[in-house]
Amino acid sequence: MKLFPVGHATHPQWQMAAHLALAQLRAQMALPGYASSPTLGLLYITSPYVPHAQHLLDWLAEALPGVLGWAGAVGAGVAASNAEYLDEPALSVMLCELPPEQWRVFSGVAPLRRQGVFSPQAALVHADAHTPDVAGLIAELADCTACGHLFGGLAASRGATVQMAASRSGGMAGGALLGGVFSGGLTGVAFGEGVPLITRVTQGCHPVGPWHTITRSEGNMVFEIDGEPALDVMLDDMRIDLCQPQQAMHAVRQMLVGLCDAQAACPAVSCGMSEELALRHGRFGADVLARHLVGIDPGQRGLAVADAVHCGQRLAFCQRDAAKARADLRRICSGIRDLLEPAFIPAETAAALAAPPPLSQPHPARRIAGAIYVSCASRGGPHFGHPGAELQTIRQALGDVPLTGFFSGGEIASRRLLGYAGVLTVFVDEATS
């Protein structure tokens, strides 16, 4: 699998940004080791380009007639190799050279189904947060794939949210583009078993107390935890003193809860460590949902959570922590690198891979053709210390691999809709996940 070309740019005029990105794409397509005949395009844009999304999609499709399908969405920001664009007009494009029979673009007018010759194994999903029961639709979509492997996120914008999904008629180069720009529902690309993918999740919230079990709840209200009043358990875990109301109010406003289904015997299983060790390292597993604490009920000593809860669910109080988020991002990137790195490589290749920037370039020996990173809109920029720090962390761990993505209103991994998370997916040259 050859390296996927990536182009990205920012400019007040979408035409100029598109020209700049296209020039990068064509320059890379002419380089040895890069895909010269891509079949699938991924396009991510920021809010200022939303009114021009259809024109932009049509322009790219005309400029790249050999690309048979397009998918993408608007984000609060867009990501590219070692760069992020937040709160500015920008776009990021990746061109994937994949067998046309191994992928399908889907949308509300061309839904994904498990039938016929094509058997979807995984799917990149873009969804609209305003769609009723979007979490339920994501779970249903996971059932349309062989192993429930979904990755992606919710479109995010200061105005209208849009998604792009289009394919050439008859699957022929230069054919008419069917589909286009959508609002609402789910769109994306499904991949067959011939497209090996590895997806890892990094959490942006980290536990500050032990795991508990919800023993009485109603709707989004938690009244008892481990048989004790929920509010009292929270105050005890967080060491909050109500005699100092201002400090207590500030602490509560910073509070979130991590939720995990009772079926998961240990929420740290996906981390490969015991629950006690995971808490000591301040780490949640990928099965944990981080949700806001939206209120308290002093009369019934209850807590209001920004999601439906039920008895038997496990709960841990948590907070956002930039340092631990960086460490967890490095952990998943290093895990992918260690999984793919061969035991023995020639000295010349090893020197190329270890070379400092800007000498270190995308290299086939990394066995990563391209990467898609979907991160929570609240993670980018200042949360990681400075603009681009999140993408630089990925680059430092994986090398300068081709990457695109966006900053979302919610992250999709497996069957779940996450929050404050990052979802990193890499296309690899063989099934090693």
Short mmCIF file of C-alpha atoms in Angstrom, two decimals:
data_model
loop_
_atom_site.label_atom_id
_atom_site.label_comp_id
_atom_site.label_asym_id
_atom_site.label_seq_id
_atom_site.Cartn_x
_atom_site.Cartn_y
_atom_site.Cartn_z
CA MET A 1 0.00 0.00 0.00
CA LYS A 2 1.55 3.29 -1.14
CA LEU A 3 1.58 6.49 0.91
CA PHE A 4 -1.59 8.58 0.65
CA PRO A 5 -1.12 12.16 -0.63
CA VAL A 6 -2.35 14.90 1.72
CA GLY A 7 -3.02 18.56 0.95
CA HIS A 8 -4.14 21.29 3.33
CA ALA A 9 -4.41 25.06 3.33
CA THR A 10 -6.07 28.09 4.85
CA HIS A 11 -7.32 31.11 2.91
CA PRO A 12 -10.36 33.42 3.10
CA GLN A 13 -11.32 32.28 -0.41
CA TRP A 14 -12.07 28.58 -0.76
CA GLN A 15 -10.82 28.60 -4.38
CA MET A 16 -7.34 29.66 -3.29
CA ALA A 17 -7.22 27.07 -0.51
CA ALA A 18 -8.38 24.37 -2.94
CA HIS A 19 -5.69 25.34 -5.48
CA LEU A 20 -2.99 25.27 -2.79
CA ALA A 21 -4.10 21.85 -1.52
CA LEU A 22 -4.37 20.46 -5.05
CA ALA A 23 -0.83 21.58 -5.83
CA GLN A 24 0.43 19.67 -2.78
CA LEU A 25 -1.55 16.58 -3.77
CA ARG A 26 -0.25 16.54 -7.33
CA ALA A 27 3.33 17.11 -6.20
CA GLN A 28 3.12 14.13 -3.84
CA MET A 29 1.41 11.93 -6.44
CA ALA A 30 4.49 12.42 -8.64
CA LEU A 31 6.89 11.23 -5.93
CA PRO A 32 8.13 7.64 -5.64
CA GLY A 33 6.40 5.75 -2.87
CA TYR A 34 3.21 7.85 -3.04
CA ALA A 35 -0.09 6.76 -4.54
CA SER A 36 -0.34 7.99 -8.12
CA SER A 37 -3.81 6.62 -8.87
CA PRO A 38 -5.97 7.30 -5.79
CA THR A 39 -9.58 6.11 -5.84
CA LEU A 40 -11.05 7.63 -2.64
CA GLY A 41 -10.91 11.21 -1.39
CA LEU A 42 -11.49 12.44 2.16
CA LEU A 43 -12.35 16.12 2.56
CA TYR A 44 -12.64 18.08 5.80
CA ILE A 45 -13.51 21.77 5.98
CA THR A 46 -14.12 24.44 8.60
CA SER A 47 -17.25 26.57 9.06
CA PRO A 48 -16.44 29.44 6.63
CA TYR A 49 -16.44 27.00 3.71
CA VAL A 50 -19.83 25.45 4.51
CA PRO A 51 -21.81 27.73 2.12
CA HIS A 52 -19.43 26.67 -0.65
CA ALA A 53 -19.18 22.97 0.23
CA GLN A 54 -20.95 21.73 -2.91
CA HIS A 55 -18.88 23.97 -5.18
CA LEU A 56 -15.70 22.82 -3.45
CA LEU A 57 -16.63 19.16 -3.78
CA ASP A 58 -17.51 19.58 -7.46
CA TRP A 59 -14.28 21.47 -8.12
CA LEU A 60 -12.11 18.77 -6.54
CA ALA A 61 -14.02 16.04 -8.35
CA GLU A 62 -13.43 17.77 -11.68
CA ALA A 63 -9.74 18.36 -10.91
CA LEU A 64 -9.27 14.72 -9.86
CA PRO A 65 -11.46 12.69 -12.25
CA GLY A 66 -9.78 9.42 -11.29
CA VAL A 67 -11.06 9.65 -7.70
CA LEU A 68 -14.21 7.52 -7.65
CA GLY A 69 -15.67 8.54 -4.29
CA TRP A 70 -15.58 11.37 -1.78
CA ALA A 71 -16.51 11.60 1.89
CA GLY A 72 -16.01 14.19 4.60
CA ALA A 73 -17.53 16.69 7.00
CA VAL A 74 -17.23 20.12 8.54
CA GLY A 75 -15.34 20.41 11.80
CA ALA A 76 -14.61 23.06 14.40
CA GLY A 77 -11.13 22.66 12.97
CA VAL A 78 -9.31 20.43 10.54
CA ALA A 79 -6.17 18.38 11.04
CA ALA A 80 -3.34 17.52 8.69
CA SER A 81 0.15 16.11 9.04
CA ASN A 82 1.72 18.09 11.89
CA ALA A 83 -0.81 20.95 11.60
CA GLU A 84 -4.20 21.99 12.88
CA TYR A 85 -6.49 24.80 11.74
CA LEU A 86 -8.95 26.11 14.32
CA ASP A 87 -11.30 29.09 13.97
CA GLU A 88 -10.08 29.92 10.48
CA PRO A 89 -11.16 29.04 6.91
CA ALA A 90 -9.29 25.85 6.04
CA LEU A 91 -9.51 22.45 4.41
CA SER A 92 -7.64 19.15 4.54
CA VAL A 93 -7.73 16.50 1.81
CA MET A 94 -6.37 12.96 1.72
CA LEU A 95 -6.36 10.74 -1.37
CA CYS A 96 -6.42 6.99 -0.67
CA GLU A 97 -5.29 4.41 -3.20
CA LEU A 98 -7.57 1.49 -2.32
CA PRO A 99 -9.17 -1.17 -4.52
CA PRO A 100 -12.60 0.21 -5.56
CA GLU A 101 -14.24 -3.10 -4.70
CA GLN A 102 -12.99 -2.75 -1.10
CA TRP A 103 -14.90 0.39 -0.13
CA ARG A 104 -18.35 1.97 -0.44
CA VAL A 105 -19.48 5.54 0.23
CA PHE A 106 -22.80 5.58 2.08
CA SER A 107 -25.40 8.18 3.04
CA GLY A 108 -29.11 8.50 3.73
CA VAL A 109 -29.87 8.04 0.03
CA ALA A 110 -27.38 5.17 -0.34
CA PRO A 111 -27.46 3.37 3.03
CA LEU A 112 -24.92 0.79 4.14
CA ARG A 113 -26.12 -2.80 3.99
CA ARG A 114 -24.54 -6.20 4.56
CA GLN A 115 -25.50 -7.83 1.31
CA GLY A 116 -24.14 -8.75 -2.09
CA VAL A 117 -20.47 -9.25 -2.89
CA PHE A 118 -19.23 -6.41 -0.68
CA SER A 119 -19.00 -7.29 3.01
CA PRO A 120 -18.25 -4.22 5.17
CA GLN A 121 -15.75 -4.90 7.94
CA ALA A 122 -15.31 -1.34 9.24
CA ALA A 123 -16.59 2.16 8.54
CA LEU A 124 -15.52 5.78 8.78
CA VAL A 125 -18.62 7.60 10.04
CA HIS A 126 -19.63 11.27 9.94
CA ALA A 127 -22.82 12.13 11.81
CA ASP A 128 -24.98 15.14 12.62
CA ALA A 129 -25.48 15.75 16.36
CA HIS A 130 -28.95 17.17 15.68
CA THR A 131 -30.16 13.83 14.30
CA PRO A 132 -32.66 12.23 16.74
CA ASP A 133 -31.15 9.28 18.65
CA VAL A 134 -27.84 9.63 16.85
CA ALA A 135 -26.19 7.27 19.38
CA GLY A 136 -28.76 4.59 18.55
CA LEU A 137 -28.18 5.04 14.82
CA ILE A 138 -24.45 4.62 15.35
CA ALA A 139 -25.06 1.35 17.19
CA GLU A 140 -27.34 0.17 14.36
CA LEU A 141 -24.70 1.06 11.79
CA ALA A 142 -22.14 -0.98 13.71
CA ASP A 143 -24.40 -4.00 13.22
CA CYS A 144 -24.04 -3.50 9.45
CA THR A 145 -20.32 -4.28 9.69
CA ALA A 146 -18.85 -7.69 10.35
CA CYS A 147 -17.02 -6.72 13.54
CA GLY A 148 -18.62 -3.42 14.62
CA HIS A 149 -15.48 -1.45 13.84
CA LEU A 150 -16.61 2.19 13.50
CA PHE A 151 -14.48 5.31 13.77
CA GLY A 152 -15.25 8.97 13.10
CA GLY A 153 -17.15 11.80 14.72
CA LEU A 154 -19.95 14.31 14.78
CA ALA A 155 -19.74 17.23 12.38
CA ALA A 156 -19.12 20.51 14.22
CA SER A 157 -19.63 24.07 13.02
CA ARG A 158 -20.42 27.57 14.22
CA GLY A 159 -23.35 27.50 11.78
CA ALA A 160 -24.86 24.75 9.67
CA THR A 161 -23.27 21.31 9.88
CA VAL A 162 -22.72 19.42 6.64
CA GLN A 163 -21.27 16.13 5.48
CA MET A 164 -20.01 15.13 2.06
CA ALA A 165 -20.72 11.75 0.46
CA ALA A 166 -20.53 11.16 -3.29
CA SER A 167 -19.54 8.43 -5.77
CA ARG A 168 -18.97 8.28 -9.51
CA SER A 169 -21.82 6.74 -11.49
CA GLY A 170 -20.93 3.21 -12.52
CA GLY A 171 -17.73 3.42 -10.48
CA MET A 172 -15.97 4.79 -13.56
CA ALA A 173 -13.34 7.52 -13.68
CA GLY A 174 -14.83 10.75 -14.93
CA GLY A 175 -18.39 9.55 -14.35
CA ALA A 176 -21.10 11.83 -12.98
CA LEU A 177 -20.84 12.52 -9.26
CA LEU A 178 -23.84 11.05 -7.44
CA GLY A 179 -24.60 12.34 -3.95
CA GLY A 180 -23.08 15.52 -2.62
CA VAL A 181 -23.52 17.61 0.53
CA PHE A 182 -25.89 16.40 3.26
CA SER A 183 -27.31 17.75 6.51
CA GLY A 184 -28.50 15.30 9.15
CA GLY A 185 -28.14 11.56 9.46
CA LEU A 186 -25.02 9.46 8.98
CA THR A 187 -22.61 9.35 6.05
CA GLY A 188 -19.17 7.91 5.49
CA VAL A 189 -17.15 5.13 3.91
CA ALA A 190 -17.34 1.41 4.62
CA PHE A 191 -14.24 -0.73 4.10
CA GLY A 192 -13.93 -4.40 3.20
CA GLU A 193 -11.59 -7.00 4.66
CA GLY A 194 -8.93 -6.07 2.11
CA VAL A 195 -8.34 -2.72 3.85
CA PRO A 196 -6.47 -3.42 7.11
CA LEU A 197 -7.10 -0.76 9.75
CA ILE A 198 -5.99 -0.16 13.32
CA THR A 199 -8.03 2.17 15.55
CA ARG A 200 -7.06 3.34 19.02
CA VAL A 201 -8.87 5.69 21.42
CA THR A 202 -7.26 8.21 23.75
CA GLN A 203 -9.34 9.70 26.55
CA GLY A 204 -9.26 13.36 27.53
CA CYS A 205 -10.76 12.80 31.00
CA HIS A 206 -9.06 10.87 33.75
CA PRO A 207 -10.28 9.35 37.03
CA VAL A 208 -9.73 11.12 40.31
CA GLY A 209 -11.49 8.58 42.48
CA PRO A 210 -12.34 4.87 42.66
CA TRP A 211 -14.96 3.05 40.63
CA HIS A 212 -18.45 2.75 42.14
CA THR A 213 -21.73 1.08 41.20
CA ILE A 214 -24.94 3.04 40.65
CA THR A 215 -27.56 1.49 42.94
CA ARG A 216 -30.50 3.92 42.45
CA SER A 217 -31.21 6.14 39.47
CA GLU A 218 -33.96 7.59 37.32
CA GLY A 219 -33.45 9.04 33.85
CA ASN A 220 -30.29 11.10 34.05
CA MET A 221 -30.40 11.36 37.87
CA VAL A 222 -28.12 9.30 40.12
CA PHE A 223 -29.52 9.08 43.65
CA GLU A 224 -27.44 6.31 45.23
CA ILE A 225 -23.93 5.02 44.63
CA ASP A 226 -22.86 1.84 46.41
CA GLY A 227 -26.00 2.24 48.53
CA GLU A 228 -25.00 5.71 49.73
CA PRO A 229 -26.38 9.14 48.71
CA ALA A 230 -24.69 10.03 45.41
CA LEU A 231 -23.90 13.62 46.42
CA ASP A 232 -22.19 12.46 49.61
CA VAL A 233 -20.05 9.96 47.68
CA MET A 234 -18.96 12.67 45.25
CA LEU A 235 -18.08 15.11 48.06
CA ASP A 236 -16.08 12.40 49.79
CA ASP A 237 -14.22 11.30 46.62
CA MET A 238 -13.40 14.86 45.65
CA ARG A 239 -12.66 16.03 49.20
CA ILE A 240 -15.04 18.96 48.72
CA ASP A 241 -15.92 20.97 51.81
CA LEU A 242 -19.34 22.66 51.62
CA CYS A 243 -18.26 25.02 54.35
CA GLN A 244 -16.28 26.77 51.61
CA PRO A 245 -19.06 27.30 49.05
CA GLN A 246 -17.06 29.19 46.42
CA GLN A 247 -14.31 26.59 46.25
CA ALA A 248 -16.93 23.83 46.31
CA MET A 249 -18.88 25.37 43.43
CA HIS A 250 -15.72 25.75 41.35
CA ALA A 251 -14.79 22.10 41.96
CA VAL A 252 -18.26 20.85 41.01
CA ARG A 253 -18.23 22.86 37.78
CA GLN A 254 -15.00 21.12 36.78
CA MET A 255 -16.46 17.70 37.55
CA LEU A 256 -17.36 14.99 35.03
CA VAL A 257 -18.27 11.34 35.47
CA GLY A 258 -16.90 8.31 33.68
CA LEU A 259 -19.55 5.69 32.94
CA CYS A 260 -18.98 2.06 32.06
CA ASP A 261 -21.46 -0.75 31.45
CA ALA A 262 -21.76 -3.33 34.18
CA GLN A 263 -20.89 -6.09 31.68
CA ALA A 264 -17.33 -4.71 31.49
CA ALA A 265 -15.79 -6.46 34.48
CA CYS A 266 -13.00 -3.90 34.58
CA PRO A 267 -13.09 -0.55 32.76
CA ALA A 268 -9.31 -0.74 32.41
CA VAL A 269 -9.35 -4.00 30.43
CA SER A 270 -8.74 -2.18 27.15
CA CYS A 271 -5.64 -0.66 28.72
CA GLY A 272 -4.29 -4.10 29.51
CA MET A 273 -3.89 -3.41 33.22
CA SER A 274 -5.73 -3.91 36.47
CA GLU A 275 -8.33 -1.40 37.62
CA GLU A 276 -6.15 -0.38 40.57
CA LEU A 277 -3.12 0.21 38.35
CA ALA A 278 -5.19 2.13 35.78
CA LEU A 279 -6.48 4.49 38.46
CA ARG A 280 -2.98 4.95 39.82
CA HIS A 281 -1.86 6.04 36.34
CA GLY A 282 -4.92 8.24 35.96
CA ARG A 283 -6.22 6.41 32.91
CA PHE A 284 -9.59 5.32 31.55
CA GLY A 285 -10.07 2.48 29.11
CA ALA A 286 -11.67 2.94 25.70
CA ASP A 287 -15.01 1.61 27.01
CA VAL A 288 -15.55 4.55 29.34
CA LEU A 289 -17.94 7.38 28.43
CA ALA A 290 -17.08 10.79 29.89
CA ARG A 291 -20.17 12.88 30.58
CA HIS A 292 -20.75 16.25 32.23
CA LEU A 293 -22.14 16.58 35.74
CA VAL A 294 -24.90 19.09 34.98
CA GLY A 295 -26.48 19.63 38.40
CA ILE A 296 -27.07 18.49 41.97
CA ASP A 297 -30.22 17.88 43.99
CA PRO A 298 -29.40 18.82 47.61
CA GLY A 299 -32.82 17.66 48.83
CA GLN A 300 -32.48 14.08 47.54
CA ARG A 301 -28.65 14.15 47.66
CA GLY A 302 -28.62 13.28 43.94
CA LEU A 303 -26.52 14.15 40.88
CA ALA A 304 -27.69 15.03 37.36
CA VAL A 305 -25.58 13.59 34.52
CA ALA A 306 -25.65 14.62 30.86
CA ASP A 307 -26.77 11.16 29.75
CA ALA A 308 -29.21 8.46 30.72
CA VAL A 309 -27.93 6.24 33.52
CA HIS A 310 -29.16 2.99 35.00
CA CYS A 311 -28.65 0.81 38.04
CA GLY A 312 -25.67 -1.49 37.84
CA GLN A 313 -23.61 0.92 35.74
CA ARG A 314 -20.15 1.69 37.02
CA LEU A 315 -19.23 5.31 37.72
CA ALA A 316 -16.04 7.17 38.55
CA PHE A 317 -15.63 10.88 39.05
CA CYS A 318 -13.13 12.48 36.69
CA GLN A 319 -11.64 15.72 35.42
CA ARG A 320 -9.90 16.94 32.31
CA ASP A 321 -6.11 16.97 32.57
CA ALA A 322 -3.95 18.25 29.71
CA ALA A 323 -0.74 16.57 30.89
CA LYS A 324 -2.38 13.18 31.24
CA ALA A 325 -4.17 13.63 27.91
CA ARG A 326 -0.82 14.21 26.21
CA ALA A 327 0.65 11.17 27.92
CA ASP A 328 -2.28 9.00 26.87
CA LEU A 329 -2.02 10.20 23.26
CA ARG A 330 1.67 9.30 23.25
CA ARG A 331 0.76 5.90 24.69
CA ILE A 332 -1.64 4.93 21.90
CA CYS A 333 0.69 6.25 19.20
CA SER A 334 3.63 4.34 20.63
CA GLY A 335 1.46 1.24 20.83
CA ILE A 336 0.62 1.48 17.12
CA ARG A 337 4.26 2.07 16.23
CA ASP A 338 5.45 -0.89 18.30
CA LEU A 339 2.77 -3.10 16.76
CA LEU A 340 3.82 -2.26 13.21
CA GLU A 341 7.57 -1.84 13.55
CA PRO A 342 9.38 -4.89 12.14
CA ALA A 343 11.86 -6.72 14.35
CA PHE A 344 14.70 -6.23 11.85
CA ILE A 345 15.18 -3.43 9.31
CA PRO A 346 18.18 -2.44 7.18
CA ALA A 347 20.56 0.09 8.71
CA GLU A 348 19.81 2.62 5.95
CA THR A 349 16.07 2.39 6.61
CA ALA A 350 16.59 2.67 10.37
CA ALA A 351 18.65 5.82 9.88
CA ALA A 352 15.95 7.34 7.66
CA LEU A 353 13.23 6.59 10.18
CA ALA A 354 15.27 8.02 13.05
CA ALA A 355 16.32 11.19 11.23
CA PRO A 356 15.19 14.44 12.86
CA PRO A 357 12.70 16.74 11.11
CA PRO A 358 12.73 17.90 8.37
CA LEU A 359 14.86 14.96 7.13
CA SER A 360 12.38 12.39 8.43
CA GLN A 361 9.79 11.91 5.70
CA PRO A 362 6.87 9.49 5.35
CA HIS A 363 8.45 6.10 4.76
CA PRO A 364 6.86 2.82 3.58
CA ALA A 365 8.85 0.93 6.21
CA ARG A 366 6.55 2.43 8.84
CA ARG A 367 3.82 0.30 7.25
CA ILE A 368 1.34 3.17 7.58
CA ALA A 369 -0.08 4.47 4.32
CA GLY A 370 -2.16 7.17 5.99
CA ALA A 371 -3.97 8.12 9.17
CA ILE A 372 -7.28 9.71 10.16
CA TYR A 373 -7.50 11.54 13.47
CA VAL A 374 -10.79 12.74 14.95
CA SER A 375 -10.40 14.78 18.11
CA CYS A 376 -12.85 16.58 20.37
CA ALA A 377 -13.18 20.26 19.51
CA SER A 378 -12.23 21.16 23.09
CA ARG A 379 -8.91 19.27 22.88
CA GLY A 380 -7.22 21.31 20.17
CA GLY A 381 -4.96 24.32 20.54
CA PRO A 382 -4.47 25.69 24.08
CA HIS A 383 -5.56 22.50 25.85
CA PHE A 384 -2.34 20.80 24.69
CA GLY A 385 -0.16 23.83 25.39
CA HIS A 386 0.09 25.55 22.02
CA PRO A 387 -1.44 25.38 18.52
CA GLY A 388 -0.61 22.15 16.73
CA ALA A 389 0.74 20.43 19.84
CA GLU A 390 -1.72 17.53 19.57
CA LEU A 391 -0.72 16.78 15.96
CA GLN A 392 2.96 17.23 16.80
CA THR A 393 2.61 14.60 19.52
CA ILE A 394 1.30 12.13 16.94
CA ARG A 395 4.11 12.99 14.54
CA GLN A 396 6.78 12.53 17.20
CA ALA A 397 5.48 9.04 17.96
CA LEU A 398 4.52 7.77 14.49
CA GLY A 399 6.80 9.82 12.28
CA ASP A 400 5.67 12.17 9.55
CA VAL A 401 2.94 9.87 8.23
CA PRO A 402 0.20 11.28 5.94
CA LEU A 403 -2.71 12.38 8.13
CA THR A 404 -6.06 14.11 7.84
CA GLY A 405 -9.00 14.58 10.20
CA PHE A 406 -11.18 17.06 12.01
CA PHE A 407 -12.16 18.42 15.41
CA SER A 408 -15.61 17.11 16.19
CA GLY A 409 -18.62 17.59 18.42
CA GLY A 410 -18.36 13.98 19.62
CA GLU A 411 -16.15 11.05 18.72
CA ILE A 412 -17.23 7.67 17.37
CA ALA A 413 -15.36 4.48 18.22
CA SER A 414 -16.74 0.97 17.89
CA ARG A 415 -20.45 1.30 18.75
CA ARG A 416 -20.06 4.24 21.08
CA LEU A 417 -20.36 8.02 21.00
CA LEU A 418 -17.56 9.43 23.15
CA GLY A 419 -16.66 12.87 24.46
CA TYR A 420 -13.33 14.65 25.05
CA ALA A 421 -11.61 11.77 23.22
CA GLY A 422 -9.30 11.33 20.27
CA VAL A 423 -9.81 8.50 17.76
CA LEU A 424 -6.75 7.61 15.68
CA THR A 425 -7.06 5.18 12.77
CA VAL A 426 -4.21 4.08 10.51
CA PHE A 427 -4.28 2.27 7.17
CA VAL A 428 -1.63 -0.44 7.23
CA ASP A 429 -0.13 -2.79 4.66
CA GLU A 430 -1.34 -5.96 6.32
CA ALA A 431 -3.83 -7.08 9.02
CA THR A 432 -1.92 -6.73 12.28
CA SER A 433 -4.64 -5.27 14.49
#
